[in-house]
Amino acid sequence: MSNKWEQLFFESEIPFYTYKLNKGDALILNYQAKCKPFTIICYGTVYLMKIFTNSESIFISILTYKSIIDFNFFDSNYIYYKVVALENTYFMKFFWLDYIAHCQYLSTSIKLLDLFRYTLRQYESSSSILIHKSIKYRVVQLLLLLCKDFGVLNNNYVLIPFELSQKTISYITGSNQTTVNKVVNFLIERLFIKYVIKNKIVICYFSFFIYLRNNKIA
């Protein structure tokens, strides 16, 4: 886990807490009237879901290292938010009043603003997934986003370096697993991707990106 922010907060004597979510674990965020914290992702990747009282859910964003989770945004008693770890993820939590009371360095405030800007870009990038009405294109857009932001380049493919179950894909794209399975099978049959079922790992071949470019999908 990166200790850059820990060091900055130590120097400014700002109280903070650290904790970890293991891969697949979830954190539930409920509405709190007072003392809402901020959380910096120091290492790892998560996705954020908005859950309604009728159990319906909406994908909000994929967040990673240098993103910040603003608990002040969660301002309703009728919904809650779920943060799900795609890989082992470390967080650093602090309270805004503590930050204001103890922060003595302008550079620290500027760096914090950079996190907010970066997080906004993550939200904007993630929103491109749900723009599409077609589940097929939502799945395609999700794979493209993950390849762009996290992919490991190899000779003729890009590896998404963490588990991505078809159940997770269905949550993010707002679909059911049956539809997702059909889309994934279509991409596999066209030799655009390879899905390693045992490890839940996705490999996207370069032909996948050529297909997207030629069809102006993304």
PDB file of N, CA and C in Angstrom, residues 10-46:
ATOM      1  N   PHE A  10       0.533  12.497   8.508  1.00  0.00           N
ATOM      2  CA  PHE A  10       1.391  12.492   9.690  1.00  0.00           C
ATOM      3  C   PHE A  10       2.054  13.853   9.870  1.00  0.00           C
ATOM      4  N   GLU A  11       2.591  14.392   8.779  1.00  0.00           N
ATOM      5  CA  GLU A  11       3.286  15.678   8.844  1.00  0.00           C
ATOM      6  C   GLU A  11       2.341  16.796   9.271  1.00  0.00           C
ATOM      7  N   SER A  12       1.091  16.721   8.832  1.00  0.00           N
ATOM      8  CA  SER A  12       0.102  17.752   9.175  1.00  0.00           C
ATOM      9  C   SER A  12      -0.633  17.448  10.469  1.00  0.00           C
ATOM     10  N   GLU A  13      -0.336  16.288  11.077  1.00  0.00           N
ATOM     11  CA  GLU A  13      -0.980  15.846  12.326  1.00  0.00           C
ATOM     12  C   GLU A  13      -2.499  15.751  12.168  1.00  0.00           C
ATOM     13  N   ILE A  14      -2.936  15.267  11.011  1.00  0.00           N
ATOM     14  CA  ILE A  14      -4.358  15.067  10.747  1.00  0.00           C
ATOM     15  C   ILE A  14      -4.735  13.642  11.136  1.00  0.00           C
ATOM     16  N   PRO A  15      -5.685  13.446  12.048  1.00  0.00           N
ATOM     17  CA  PRO A  15      -6.084  12.084  12.439  1.00  0.00           C
ATOM     18  C   PRO A  15      -6.676  11.322  11.237  1.00  0.00           C
ATOM     19  N   PHE A  16      -6.341  10.041  11.119  1.00  0.00           N
ATOM     20  CA  PHE A  16      -6.895   9.225  10.044  1.00  0.00           C
ATOM     21  C   PHE A  16      -6.889   7.764  10.474  1.00  0.00           C
ATOM     22  N   TYR A  17      -7.625   6.956   9.709  1.00  0.00           N
ATOM     23  CA  TYR A  17      -7.728   5.524   9.979  1.00  0.00           C
ATOM     24  C   TYR A  17      -7.479   4.771   8.672  1.00  0.00           C
ATOM     25  N   THR A  18      -6.881   3.610   8.758  1.00  0.00           N
ATOM     26  CA  THR A  18      -6.670   2.790   7.577  1.00  0.00           C
ATOM     27  C   THR A  18      -7.399   1.455   7.733  1.00  0.00           C
ATOM     28  N   TYR A  19      -7.880   0.937   6.636  1.00  0.00           N
ATOM     29  CA  TYR A  19      -8.520  -0.378   6.663  1.00  0.00           C
ATOM     30  C   TYR A  19      -8.425  -1.016   5.280  1.00  0.00           C
ATOM     31  N   LYS A  20      -8.797  -2.279   5.213  1.00  0.00           N
ATOM     32  CA  LYS A  20      -8.612  -3.063   3.996  1.00  0.00           C
ATOM     33  C   LYS A  20      -9.892  -3.816   3.661  1.00  0.00           C
ATOM     34  N   LEU A  21     -10.208  -3.883   2.359  1.00  0.00           N
ATOM     35  CA  LEU A  21     -11.241  -4.781   1.851  1.00  0.00           C
ATOM     36  C   LEU A  21     -10.553  -5.865   1.034  1.00  0.00           C
ATOM     37  N   ASN A  22     -10.804  -7.116   1.361  1.00  0.00           N
ATOM     38  CA  ASN A  22     -10.283  -8.204   0.545  1.00  0.00           C
ATOM     39  C   ASN A  22     -11.093  -8.315  -0.745  1.00  0.00           C
ATOM     40  N   LYS A  23     -10.496  -8.914  -1.742  1.00  0.00           N
ATOM     41  CA  LYS A  23     -11.148  -9.096  -3.030  1.00  0.00           C
ATOM     42  C   LYS A  23     -12.515  -9.751  -2.846  1.00  0.00           C
ATOM     43  N   GLY A  24     -13.552  -9.116  -3.416  1.00  0.00           N
ATOM     44  CA  GLY A  24     -14.907  -9.645  -3.307  1.00  0.00           C
ATOM     45  C   GLY A  24     -15.686  -9.142  -2.115  1.00  0.00           C
ATOM     46  N   ASP A  25     -14.998  -8.547  -1.131  1.00  0.00           N
ATOM     47  CA  ASP A  25     -15.690  -7.999   0.037  1.00  0.00           C
ATOM     48  C   ASP A  25     -16.412  -6.706  -0.320  1.00  0.00           C
ATOM     49  N   ALA A  26     -17.416  -6.355   0.477  1.00  0.00           N
ATOM     50  CA  ALA A  26     -18.191  -5.149   0.214  1.00  0.00           C
ATOM     51  C   ALA A  26     -18.281  -4.289   1.458  1.00  0.00           C
ATOM     52  N   LEU A  27     -18.367  -2.995   1.248  1.00  0.00           N
ATOM     53  CA  LEU A  27     -18.543  -2.013   2.313  1.00  0.00           C
ATOM     54  C   LEU A  27     -19.863  -1.296   2.075  1.00  0.00           C
ATOM     55  N   ILE A  28     -20.743  -1.272   3.075  1.00  0.00           N
ATOM     56  CA  ILE A  28     -22.040  -0.611   2.955  1.00  0.00           C
ATOM     57  C   ILE A  28     -21.941   0.791   3.529  1.00  0.00           C
ATOM     58  N   LEU A  29     -22.397   1.771   2.761  1.00  0.00           N
ATOM     59  CA  LEU A  29     -22.352   3.165   3.180  1.00  0.00           C
ATOM     60  C   LEU A  29     -23.774   3.662   3.393  1.00  0.00           C
ATOM     61  N   ASN A  30     -24.135   3.931   4.629  1.00  0.00           N
ATOM     62  CA  ASN A  30     -25.454   4.443   4.963  1.00  0.00           C
ATOM     63  C   ASN A  30     -25.403   5.943   5.210  1.00  0.00           C
ATOM     64  N   TYR A  31     -26.564   6.552   5.152  1.00  0.00           N
ATOM     65  CA  TYR A  31     -26.650   7.986   5.428  1.00  0.00           C
ATOM     66  C   TYR A  31     -26.308   8.273   6.887  1.00  0.00           C
ATOM     67  N   GLN A  32     -25.465   9.293   7.085  1.00  0.00           N
ATOM     68  CA  GLN A  32     -25.106   9.736   8.430  1.00  0.00           C
ATOM     69  C   GLN A  32     -25.293  11.241   8.501  1.00  0.00           C
ATOM     70  N   ALA A  33     -26.006  11.702   9.517  1.00  0.00           N
ATOM     71  CA  ALA A  33     -26.325  13.132   9.599  1.00  0.00           C
ATOM     72  C   ALA A  33     -25.124  13.987   9.982  1.00  0.00           C
ATOM     73  N   LYS A  34     -24.219  13.413  10.771  1.00  0.00           N
ATOM     74  CA  LYS A  34     -23.101  14.199  11.265  1.00  0.00           C
ATOM     75  C   LYS A  34     -21.779  13.474  11.020  1.00  0.00           C
ATOM     76  N   CYS A  35     -20.720  14.261  11.016  1.00  0.00           N
ATOM     77  CA  CYS A  35     -19.353  13.723  10.988  1.00  0.00           C
ATOM     78  C   CYS A  35     -19.132  12.744   9.834  1.00  0.00           C
ATOM     79  N   LYS A  36     -19.528  13.165   8.638  1.00  0.00           N
ATOM     80  CA  LYS A  36     -19.323  12.302   7.481  1.00  0.00           C
ATOM     81  C   LYS A  36     -17.842  12.312   7.089  1.00  0.00           C
ATOM     82  N   PRO A  37     -17.280  11.132   6.849  1.00  0.00           N
ATOM     83  CA  PRO A  37     -15.858  11.062   6.522  1.00  0.00           C
ATOM     84  C   PRO A  37     -15.599  11.095   5.019  1.00  0.00           C
ATOM     85  N   PHE A  38     -14.340  11.287   4.673  1.00  0.00           N
ATOM     86  CA  PHE A  38     -13.837  11.090   3.328  1.00  0.00           C
ATOM     87  C   PHE A  38     -12.923   9.870   3.358  1.00  0.00           C
ATOM     88  N   THR A  39     -12.842   9.162   2.244  1.00  0.00           N
ATOM     89  CA  THR A  39     -11.979   7.994   2.174  1.00  0.00           C
ATOM     90  C   THR A  39     -11.127   8.056   0.909  1.00  0.00           C
ATOM     91  N   ILE A  40      -9.832   7.936   1.059  1.00  0.00           N
ATOM     92  CA  ILE A  40      -8.904   7.890  -0.068  1.00  0.00           C
ATOM     93  C   ILE A  40      -8.559   6.430  -0.354  1.00  0.00           C
ATOM     94  N   ILE A  41      -8.631   6.041  -1.609  1.00  0.00           N
ATOM     95  CA  ILE A  41      -8.185   4.707  -2.000  1.00  0.00           C
ATOM     96  C   ILE A  41      -6.670   4.761  -2.201  1.00  0.00           C
ATOM     97  N   CYS A  42      -5.955   4.103  -1.325  1.00  0.00           N
ATOM     98  CA  CYS A  42      -4.490   4.114  -1.377  1.00  0.00           C
ATOM     99  C   CYS A  42      -3.940   3.046  -2.314  1.00  0.00           C
ATOM    100  N   TYR A  43      -4.697   1.967  -2.470  1.00  0.00           N
ATOM    101  CA  TYR A  43      -4.263   0.887  -3.363  1.00  0.00           C
ATOM    102  C   TYR A  43      -5.478   0.029  -3.692  1.00  0.00           C
ATOM    103  N   GLY A  44      -5.594  -0.430  -4.939  1.00  0.00           N
ATOM    104  CA  GLY A  44      -6.651  -1.349  -5.294  1.00  0.00           C
ATOM    105  C   GLY A  44      -7.705  -0.743  -6.202  1.00  0.00           C
ATOM    106  N   THR A  45      -8.774  -1.510  -6.443  1.00  0.00           N
ATOM    107  CA  THR A  45      -9.845  -1.106  -7.345  1.00  0.00           C
ATOM    108  C   THR A  45     -11.181  -1.572  -6.785  1.00  0.00           C
ATOM    109  N   VAL A  46     -12.183  -0.699  -6.837  1.00  0.00           N
ATOM    110  CA  VAL A  46     -13.520  -1.034  -6.359  1.00  0.00           C
ATOM    111  C   VAL A  46     -14.547  -0.525  -7.371  1.00  0.00           C
TER     112      VAL A  46
END
